[in-house]
Short mmCIF file of N, CA and C in Angstrom, two decimals:
data_model
loop_
_atom_site.label_atom_id
_atom_site.label_comp_id
_atom_site.label_asym_id
_atom_site.label_seq_id
_atom_site.Cartn_x
_atom_site.Cartn_y
_atom_site.Cartn_z
N MET A 1374 -33.10 -22.87 17.41
CA MET A 1374 -32.40 -22.27 16.23
C MET A 1374 -31.54 -21.00 16.51
N LYS A 1375 -32.15 -20.17 17.53
CA LYS A 1375 -31.43 -18.89 17.88
C LYS A 1375 -30.23 -19.35 18.57
N ASN A 1376 -30.22 -20.35 19.29
CA ASN A 1376 -29.01 -20.70 20.25
C ASN A 1376 -28.00 -21.29 19.34
N GLU A 1377 -28.45 -22.02 18.26
CA GLU A 1377 -27.47 -22.60 17.24
C GLU A 1377 -26.73 -21.54 16.62
N LEU A 1378 -27.58 -20.29 16.12
CA LEU A 1378 -26.98 -19.30 15.42
C LEU A 1378 -25.91 -18.57 16.31
N LEU A 1379 -26.20 -18.41 17.56
CA LEU A 1379 -25.28 -17.71 18.64
C LEU A 1379 -24.08 -18.58 18.74
N LEU A 1380 -24.23 -19.81 18.85
CA LEU A 1380 -23.10 -20.73 19.00
C LEU A 1380 -22.16 -20.71 17.72
N PHE A 1381 -22.92 -20.66 16.52
CA PHE A 1381 -22.11 -20.47 15.29
C PHE A 1381 -21.19 -19.19 15.28
N ILE A 1382 -21.90 -18.15 15.61
CA ILE A 1382 -21.22 -16.94 15.57
C ILE A 1382 -20.04 -16.86 16.56
N ALA A 1383 -20.19 -17.43 17.79
CA ALA A 1383 -19.18 -17.38 18.86
C ALA A 1383 -18.04 -18.22 18.30
N ALA A 1384 -18.29 -19.50 17.70
CA ALA A 1384 -17.32 -20.34 17.24
C ALA A 1384 -16.38 -19.72 16.19
N ALA A 1385 -17.15 -19.02 15.21
CA ALA A 1385 -16.49 -18.38 14.11
C ALA A 1385 -15.57 -17.22 14.83
N PHE A 1386 -15.94 -16.50 15.63
CA PHE A 1386 -15.15 -15.49 16.22
C PHE A 1386 -13.96 -15.93 16.98
N ILE A 1387 -14.20 -17.03 17.74
CA ILE A 1387 -12.97 -17.76 18.44
C ILE A 1387 -12.02 -18.27 17.57
N SER A 1388 -12.50 -18.89 16.47
CA SER A 1388 -11.53 -19.62 15.45
C SER A 1388 -10.92 -18.52 14.73
N ALA A 1389 -11.45 -17.41 14.33
CA ALA A 1389 -10.68 -16.26 13.62
C ALA A 1389 -9.66 -15.63 14.55
N SER A 1390 -10.13 -15.37 15.75
CA SER A 1390 -9.13 -14.70 16.67
C SER A 1390 -8.05 -15.75 17.07
N ALA A 1391 -8.20 -16.94 16.93
CA ALA A 1391 -7.22 -17.85 17.21
C ALA A 1391 -6.06 -17.87 16.30
N PHE A 1392 -6.32 -17.53 15.20
CA PHE A 1392 -5.21 -17.56 14.19
C PHE A 1392 -4.47 -16.17 14.10
N ALA A 1393 -4.97 -15.16 14.80
CA ALA A 1393 -4.29 -13.88 14.76
C ALA A 1393 -2.96 -13.95 15.54
N GLN A 1394 -2.08 -13.12 15.03
CA GLN A 1394 -0.69 -12.98 15.67
C GLN A 1394 -0.94 -12.14 16.94
N ARG A 1395 -0.63 -12.83 18.04
CA ARG A 1395 -0.64 -12.03 19.30
C ARG A 1395 0.74 -12.16 20.10
N MET A 1396 1.18 -10.92 20.65
CA MET A 1396 2.35 -11.12 21.25
C MET A 1396 2.52 -9.92 22.41
N PRO A 1397 3.31 -10.16 23.41
CA PRO A 1397 3.30 -9.19 24.48
C PRO A 1397 4.18 -7.83 23.97
N LYS A 1398 5.19 -8.13 23.25
CA LYS A 1398 6.02 -7.07 22.75
C LYS A 1398 6.62 -7.20 21.42
N LEU A 1399 6.62 -6.28 20.56
CA LEU A 1399 7.25 -6.34 19.26
C LEU A 1399 8.10 -5.10 19.04
N GLU A 1400 9.31 -5.26 18.89
CA GLU A 1400 10.33 -4.05 18.73
C GLU A 1400 10.88 -4.35 17.31
N ILE A 1401 10.67 -3.34 16.41
CA ILE A 1401 11.15 -3.43 15.04
C ILE A 1401 12.39 -2.38 14.98
N GLY A 1402 13.60 -2.77 14.69
CA GLY A 1402 14.71 -1.78 14.71
C GLY A 1402 14.93 -0.82 13.63
N TYR A 1403 15.89 0.01 13.68
CA TYR A 1403 16.06 1.03 12.81
C TYR A 1403 16.10 0.61 11.44
N GLY A 1404 15.09 1.12 10.57
CA GLY A 1404 15.09 0.74 9.08
C GLY A 1404 14.53 -0.60 8.65
N GLU A 1405 14.21 -1.55 9.69
CA GLU A 1405 13.82 -2.90 9.54
C GLU A 1405 12.31 -2.93 8.97
N VAL A 1406 12.03 -4.00 8.37
CA VAL A 1406 10.48 -4.22 7.87
C VAL A 1406 10.00 -5.49 8.45
N TYR A 1407 8.90 -5.31 9.16
CA TYR A 1407 8.36 -6.52 9.75
C TYR A 1407 7.10 -6.96 8.88
N THR A 1408 6.87 -8.06 8.40
CA THR A 1408 5.84 -8.51 7.56
C THR A 1408 4.96 -9.29 8.30
N VAL A 1409 3.68 -8.93 8.44
CA VAL A 1409 2.61 -9.70 9.18
C VAL A 1409 2.43 -11.04 8.52
N ALA A 1410 2.05 -12.09 9.35
CA ALA A 1410 1.81 -13.32 8.91
C ALA A 1410 0.52 -13.36 7.95
N ALA A 1411 0.34 -14.58 7.34
CA ALA A 1411 -0.81 -14.66 6.42
C ALA A 1411 -2.17 -14.25 6.87
N GLU A 1412 -2.51 -14.35 8.20
CA GLU A 1412 -3.73 -14.09 8.63
C GLU A 1412 -4.01 -12.57 8.60
N ASN A 1413 -2.96 -11.81 8.41
CA ASN A 1413 -2.86 -10.34 8.26
C ASN A 1413 -3.45 -9.55 9.42
N THR A 1414 -3.40 -10.11 10.68
CA THR A 1414 -3.74 -9.45 11.88
C THR A 1414 -2.74 -9.51 12.96
N LEU A 1415 -2.52 -8.56 13.60
CA LEU A 1415 -1.45 -8.36 14.64
C LEU A 1415 -1.93 -7.75 15.87
N TYR A 1416 -1.84 -8.21 17.04
CA TYR A 1416 -2.38 -7.70 18.27
C TYR A 1416 -1.01 -7.69 19.17
N VAL A 1417 -0.60 -6.58 19.66
CA VAL A 1417 0.59 -6.40 20.43
C VAL A 1417 0.23 -5.42 21.70
N ASP A 1418 0.74 -6.10 22.86
CA ASP A 1418 0.52 -5.24 24.08
C ASP A 1418 1.50 -3.89 23.95
N THR A 1419 2.75 -4.18 23.56
CA THR A 1419 3.70 -3.10 23.56
C THR A 1419 4.35 -3.10 22.13
N LEU A 1420 4.25 -2.03 21.33
CA LEU A 1420 4.82 -1.98 20.04
C LEU A 1420 5.84 -0.75 20.03
N VAL A 1421 7.09 -1.18 19.57
CA VAL A 1421 8.19 -0.19 19.55
C VAL A 1421 8.78 -0.27 18.15
N LEU A 1422 8.46 1.01 17.41
CA LEU A 1422 8.89 1.13 16.05
C LEU A 1422 10.18 2.12 16.11
N ARG A 1423 11.36 1.76 15.85
CA ARG A 1423 12.47 2.66 15.86
C ARG A 1423 12.49 3.55 14.56
N ASP A 1424 13.24 4.50 14.37
CA ASP A 1424 13.21 5.30 13.24
C ASP A 1424 13.26 4.59 12.03
N LYS A 1425 12.37 4.90 11.04
CA LYS A 1425 12.43 4.34 9.72
C LYS A 1425 11.89 2.88 9.68
N ALA A 1426 11.38 2.47 10.64
CA ALA A 1426 10.91 0.98 10.71
C ALA A 1426 9.51 0.99 10.10
N SER A 1427 9.06 -0.22 9.48
CA SER A 1427 7.93 -0.44 8.72
C SER A 1427 7.25 -1.78 9.22
N ILE A 1428 5.91 -1.72 9.13
CA ILE A 1428 5.09 -2.96 9.23
C ILE A 1428 4.47 -3.19 7.96
N LYS A 1429 4.47 -4.25 7.34
CA LYS A 1429 3.93 -4.52 6.00
C LYS A 1429 2.78 -5.47 6.18
N PHE A 1430 1.69 -5.21 5.65
CA PHE A 1430 0.42 -6.11 5.51
C PHE A 1430 0.11 -6.42 4.03
N ALA A 1431 -0.38 -7.66 3.85
CA ALA A 1431 -0.73 -8.05 2.54
C ALA A 1431 -1.95 -7.21 2.08
N PRO A 1432 -1.86 -6.65 0.77
CA PRO A 1432 -3.11 -5.88 0.41
C PRO A 1432 -4.28 -6.61 0.01
N ALA A 1433 -4.14 -7.81 -0.16
CA ALA A 1433 -5.29 -8.64 -0.70
C ALA A 1433 -6.31 -8.75 0.33
N LYS A 1434 -6.18 -8.69 1.58
CA LYS A 1434 -7.18 -8.91 2.59
C LYS A 1434 -7.14 -7.77 3.76
N GLN A 1435 -8.15 -7.66 4.41
CA GLN A 1435 -8.25 -6.62 5.49
C GLN A 1435 -7.01 -6.89 6.47
N GLY A 1436 -6.32 -5.75 6.79
CA GLY A 1436 -5.30 -5.80 7.79
C GLY A 1436 -5.71 -5.26 9.06
N VAL A 1437 -5.30 -5.81 10.19
CA VAL A 1437 -5.69 -5.40 11.54
C VAL A 1437 -4.42 -5.23 12.42
N LEU A 1438 -4.24 -4.00 12.87
CA LEU A 1438 -3.17 -3.69 13.82
C LEU A 1438 -3.67 -3.12 15.00
N GLU A 1439 -3.42 -3.76 16.19
CA GLU A 1439 -3.83 -3.13 17.51
C GLU A 1439 -2.79 -3.27 18.55
N ALA A 1440 -2.39 -2.08 19.02
CA ALA A 1440 -1.38 -2.01 20.03
C ALA A 1440 -2.01 -1.20 21.36
N LYS A 1441 -1.67 -1.89 22.49
CA LYS A 1441 -2.20 -1.31 23.76
C LYS A 1441 -1.39 -0.06 23.98
N VAL A 1442 -0.04 -0.12 23.68
CA VAL A 1442 1.06 1.05 23.96
C VAL A 1442 1.85 1.05 22.84
N ALA A 1443 2.11 2.20 22.15
CA ALA A 1443 2.95 2.32 21.04
C ALA A 1443 4.02 3.36 21.22
N TYR A 1444 5.16 3.11 20.90
CA TYR A 1444 6.36 3.96 20.89
C TYR A 1444 6.84 4.08 19.53
N VAL A 1445 6.60 5.13 18.85
CA VAL A 1445 6.88 5.30 17.40
C VAL A 1445 7.98 6.34 17.18
N GLY A 1446 9.11 5.98 16.34
CA GLY A 1446 10.15 6.90 16.16
C GLY A 1446 9.84 7.81 15.00
N LYS A 1447 10.76 8.32 14.32
CA LYS A 1447 10.66 9.13 13.10
C LYS A 1447 10.64 8.31 11.75
N ASP A 1448 9.81 8.88 10.91
CA ASP A 1448 9.71 8.26 9.49
C ASP A 1448 9.34 6.81 9.43
N CYS A 1449 8.38 6.32 10.43
CA CYS A 1449 7.93 4.97 10.33
C CYS A 1449 6.64 4.77 9.46
N THR A 1450 6.45 3.64 9.06
CA THR A 1450 5.30 3.25 8.14
C THR A 1450 4.64 2.06 8.51
N VAL A 1451 3.26 2.13 8.29
CA VAL A 1451 2.50 0.94 8.31
C VAL A 1451 1.91 0.86 6.85
N THR A 1452 2.04 -0.21 6.25
CA THR A 1452 1.65 -0.27 4.82
C THR A 1452 0.90 -1.50 4.38
N ALA A 1453 -0.13 -1.15 3.43
CA ALA A 1453 -0.72 -2.27 2.74
C ALA A 1453 -0.79 -1.83 1.32
N LYS A 1454 0.25 -1.35 0.76
CA LYS A 1454 0.42 -0.77 -0.66
C LYS A 1454 0.44 -2.03 -1.56
N GLY A 1455 -0.47 -1.73 -2.71
CA GLY A 1455 -0.45 -2.76 -3.71
C GLY A 1455 0.92 -2.78 -4.52
N ALA A 1456 0.95 -4.01 -5.25
CA ALA A 1456 2.23 -4.13 -6.02
C ALA A 1456 2.04 -3.33 -7.36
N ASP A 1457 3.24 -2.86 -7.96
CA ASP A 1457 3.24 -2.28 -9.16
C ASP A 1457 2.96 -3.17 -10.23
N GLY A 1458 2.30 -2.83 -11.36
CA GLY A 1458 2.06 -3.62 -12.40
C GLY A 1458 3.32 -3.81 -13.35
N ALA A 1459 3.46 -4.90 -14.08
CA ALA A 1459 4.45 -5.35 -14.91
C ALA A 1459 4.48 -4.34 -16.18
N ALA A 1460 5.69 -4.09 -16.60
CA ALA A 1460 5.81 -3.25 -17.72
C ALA A 1460 5.24 -3.96 -19.02
N GLY A 1461 4.90 -3.21 -20.08
CA GLY A 1461 4.42 -3.76 -21.37
C GLY A 1461 5.63 -3.98 -22.15
N SER A 1462 5.44 -4.61 -23.29
CA SER A 1462 6.38 -4.72 -24.28
C SER A 1462 6.18 -3.69 -25.36
N ARG A 1463 6.92 -3.81 -26.47
CA ARG A 1463 6.61 -2.92 -27.63
C ARG A 1463 5.33 -2.97 -28.19
N LYS A 1464 4.70 -4.15 -28.05
CA LYS A 1464 3.37 -4.35 -28.75
C LYS A 1464 2.19 -4.56 -27.82
N SER A 1465 2.53 -4.76 -26.44
CA SER A 1465 1.45 -5.04 -25.52
C SER A 1465 1.44 -3.95 -24.42
N ALA A 1466 0.35 -3.77 -23.86
CA ALA A 1466 0.22 -2.77 -22.83
C ALA A 1466 0.72 -3.31 -21.49
N GLY A 1467 1.14 -2.46 -20.62
CA GLY A 1467 1.56 -2.86 -19.23
C GLY A 1467 0.29 -3.18 -18.50
N GLU A 1468 0.70 -3.98 -17.37
CA GLU A 1468 -0.42 -4.57 -16.48
C GLU A 1468 -0.86 -3.40 -15.45
N SER A 1469 -2.04 -3.46 -14.80
CA SER A 1469 -2.63 -2.64 -13.94
C SER A 1469 -1.77 -2.87 -12.56
N GLY A 1470 -1.72 -1.83 -11.79
CA GLY A 1470 -1.09 -1.97 -10.48
C GLY A 1470 -2.15 -2.68 -9.54
N GLU A 1471 -1.74 -3.27 -8.62
CA GLU A 1471 -2.54 -4.03 -7.62
C GLU A 1471 -3.30 -2.99 -6.67
N ASP A 1472 -4.49 -3.24 -6.37
CA ASP A 1472 -5.31 -2.40 -5.38
C ASP A 1472 -4.54 -2.31 -4.07
N GLY A 1473 -4.71 -1.21 -3.35
CA GLY A 1473 -4.11 -1.09 -1.97
C GLY A 1473 -5.11 -1.80 -1.11
N GLY A 1474 -4.48 -2.17 0.07
CA GLY A 1474 -5.30 -2.96 1.08
C GLY A 1474 -6.11 -1.93 1.98
N SER A 1475 -6.98 -2.58 2.81
CA SER A 1475 -7.79 -1.81 3.87
C SER A 1475 -6.94 -2.09 5.22
N LEU A 1476 -6.95 -1.13 6.02
CA LEU A 1476 -6.28 -1.33 7.33
C LEU A 1476 -7.17 -0.79 8.44
N SER A 1477 -7.20 -1.48 9.53
CA SER A 1477 -7.86 -1.10 10.77
C SER A 1477 -6.75 -1.00 11.62
N VAL A 1478 -6.51 0.14 12.19
CA VAL A 1478 -5.44 0.57 13.10
C VAL A 1478 -5.93 1.16 14.45
N VAL A 1479 -5.59 0.52 15.63
CA VAL A 1479 -5.91 1.01 16.85
C VAL A 1479 -4.75 1.05 17.78
N MET A 1480 -4.17 2.25 17.85
CA MET A 1480 -2.91 2.27 18.77
C MET A 1480 -2.96 3.48 19.78
N HIS A 1481 -2.60 3.20 20.85
CA HIS A 1481 -2.47 4.25 21.98
C HIS A 1481 -1.04 4.66 22.09
N PHE A 1482 -0.73 5.80 21.72
CA PHE A 1482 0.64 6.27 21.48
C PHE A 1482 1.15 6.75 22.94
N ALA A 1483 2.28 6.25 23.33
CA ALA A 1483 2.98 6.74 24.51
C ALA A 1483 4.08 7.64 23.96
N GLN A 1484 4.54 7.50 22.58
CA GLN A 1484 5.36 8.46 22.00
C GLN A 1484 5.12 8.40 20.47
N LEU A 1485 5.14 9.55 19.90
CA LEU A 1485 4.89 9.54 18.40
C LEU A 1485 5.74 10.47 17.77
N GLY A 1486 6.78 9.95 16.92
CA GLY A 1486 7.66 10.73 16.04
C GLY A 1486 6.95 11.18 14.89
N SER A 1487 6.92 10.29 13.85
CA SER A 1487 6.09 10.57 12.63
C SER A 1487 5.69 9.09 12.04
N LEU A 1488 4.61 8.96 11.64
CA LEU A 1488 4.04 7.68 11.20
C LEU A 1488 3.10 7.82 9.91
N THR A 1489 3.44 7.12 8.86
CA THR A 1489 2.61 7.23 7.63
C THR A 1489 1.94 5.92 7.44
N LEU A 1490 0.64 5.92 7.23
CA LEU A 1490 -0.21 4.84 6.94
C LEU A 1490 -0.46 4.84 5.46
N ASP A 1491 0.07 3.78 4.66
CA ASP A 1491 0.18 3.85 3.15
C ASP A 1491 -0.75 2.68 2.73
N THR A 1492 -1.83 3.01 2.09
CA THR A 1492 -2.80 1.98 1.47
C THR A 1492 -2.95 2.40 -0.10
N ARG A 1493 -1.93 2.99 -0.59
CA ARG A 1493 -2.02 3.33 -2.02
C ARG A 1493 -2.04 2.00 -2.88
N GLY A 1494 -2.67 2.13 -4.11
CA GLY A 1494 -2.54 1.17 -5.07
C GLY A 1494 -1.20 1.29 -5.68
N GLY A 1495 -0.76 0.17 -6.44
CA GLY A 1495 0.45 0.14 -7.18
C GLY A 1495 0.43 0.92 -8.33
N LYS A 1496 1.49 1.39 -8.93
CA LYS A 1496 1.62 2.07 -10.18
C LYS A 1496 1.37 1.16 -11.35
N GLY A 1497 0.65 1.67 -12.34
CA GLY A 1497 0.48 0.84 -13.61
C GLY A 1497 1.85 0.60 -14.36
N GLY A 1498 1.85 -0.45 -14.96
CA GLY A 1498 3.10 -0.75 -15.79
C GLY A 1498 3.18 -0.01 -16.91
N ARG A 1499 4.37 0.28 -17.55
CA ARG A 1499 4.61 1.17 -18.75
C ARG A 1499 3.74 0.58 -19.87
N GLY A 1500 3.09 1.44 -20.59
CA GLY A 1500 2.39 1.12 -21.85
C GLY A 1500 3.08 0.68 -23.01
N ALA A 1501 2.42 0.24 -24.08
CA ALA A 1501 3.02 -0.09 -25.33
C ALA A 1501 3.37 1.26 -26.05
N ASP A 1502 4.40 1.02 -26.96
CA ASP A 1502 4.85 2.20 -27.76
C ASP A 1502 3.82 2.49 -28.79
N GLY A 1503 3.58 3.73 -28.95
CA GLY A 1503 2.64 4.24 -29.96
C GLY A 1503 3.19 4.07 -31.36
N LYS A 1504 2.33 4.17 -32.41
CA LYS A 1504 2.73 4.15 -33.74
C LYS A 1504 3.21 5.40 -34.18
N ASP A 1505 4.07 5.48 -35.25
CA ASP A 1505 4.56 6.65 -35.84
C ASP A 1505 3.43 7.55 -36.26
N GLY A 1506 3.45 8.86 -36.07
CA GLY A 1506 2.44 9.79 -36.42
C GLY A 1506 2.55 10.10 -38.00
N ARG A 1507 1.54 10.80 -38.52
CA ARG A 1507 1.45 11.23 -39.90
C ARG A 1507 2.24 12.33 -40.02
N ARG A 1508 2.68 12.58 -41.27
CA ARG A 1508 3.28 13.97 -41.60
C ARG A 1508 2.26 15.05 -41.49
N GLY A 1509 2.61 16.09 -40.81
CA GLY A 1509 1.72 17.21 -40.53
C GLY A 1509 1.36 18.08 -41.73
N LYS A 1510 0.24 18.81 -41.74
CA LYS A 1510 -0.23 19.51 -42.71
C LYS A 1510 -0.21 21.07 -42.21
N ARG A 1511 0.12 22.02 -43.09
CA ARG A 1511 0.02 23.49 -42.78
C ARG A 1511 -1.38 23.86 -42.53
N ASP A 1512 -1.56 24.68 -41.57
CA ASP A 1512 -2.73 25.26 -41.26
C ASP A 1512 -3.19 26.20 -42.36
N SER A 1513 -4.55 26.32 -42.81
CA SER A 1513 -4.88 27.12 -43.88
C SER A 1513 -4.54 28.50 -43.57
N HIS A 1514 -4.49 28.96 -42.28
CA HIS A 1514 -4.27 30.27 -41.96
C HIS A 1514 -2.84 30.72 -41.77
N GLU A 1515 -2.08 29.79 -41.96
CA GLU A 1515 -0.54 29.91 -41.61
C GLU A 1515 0.04 30.59 -42.86
N LYS A 1516 1.02 31.56 -42.67
CA LYS A 1516 1.59 32.23 -43.77
C LYS A 1516 3.09 31.96 -43.70
N VAL A 1517 3.74 31.72 -44.78
CA VAL A 1517 5.08 31.53 -44.71
C VAL A 1517 5.87 32.90 -45.14
N VAL A 1518 6.69 33.32 -44.07
CA VAL A 1518 7.26 34.63 -44.30
C VAL A 1518 8.74 34.25 -44.49
N SER A 1519 9.27 34.80 -45.45
CA SER A 1519 10.80 34.72 -45.75
C SER A 1519 11.45 36.10 -45.76
N ARG A 1520 12.43 36.13 -45.01
CA ARG A 1520 12.97 37.56 -45.02
C ARG A 1520 14.43 37.44 -45.74
N GLY A 1521 14.93 38.69 -45.99
CA GLY A 1521 16.18 38.74 -46.77
C GLY A 1521 17.25 38.38 -45.75
N ALA A 1522 18.50 38.47 -46.34
CA ALA A 1522 19.66 38.20 -45.55
C ALA A 1522 19.93 39.10 -44.26
N ASN A 1523 19.35 40.51 -44.48
CA ASN A 1523 19.42 41.39 -43.43
C ASN A 1523 18.33 41.31 -42.32
N GLY A 1524 17.36 40.29 -42.55
CA GLY A 1524 16.30 40.14 -41.48
C GLY A 1524 15.04 41.04 -41.70
#
């Protein structure tokens, strides 16, 4: 029984890691966005992020990024940000924004400019319009003061 359990755990680990994206080198150019494949896991020996480059993970499942050596330029981003909610109509409320994702990031920096890890949830959609308000009433302590033409 114990051996069967160990065999099952080993098989599950091997099959899960077999579907992960593995590459010796990934270079993302200036301002480019690299979207991680459906398994949401990326293992890289050498990662090069040019200025303003981004790596995007799907927020619906755990994202994993591991780089043995990373060269990161300025204003780079690794994101699992949730999508914004759809706007409402005049009579219906907007939709909620999507939850942000979870990221596990292990990188050994050879060069680090600036890097943002963004796991925020999406913005909620615009709500429905409110109804017209009622006509206001004067406060019982309020006085009406009228002044003459000369103030």
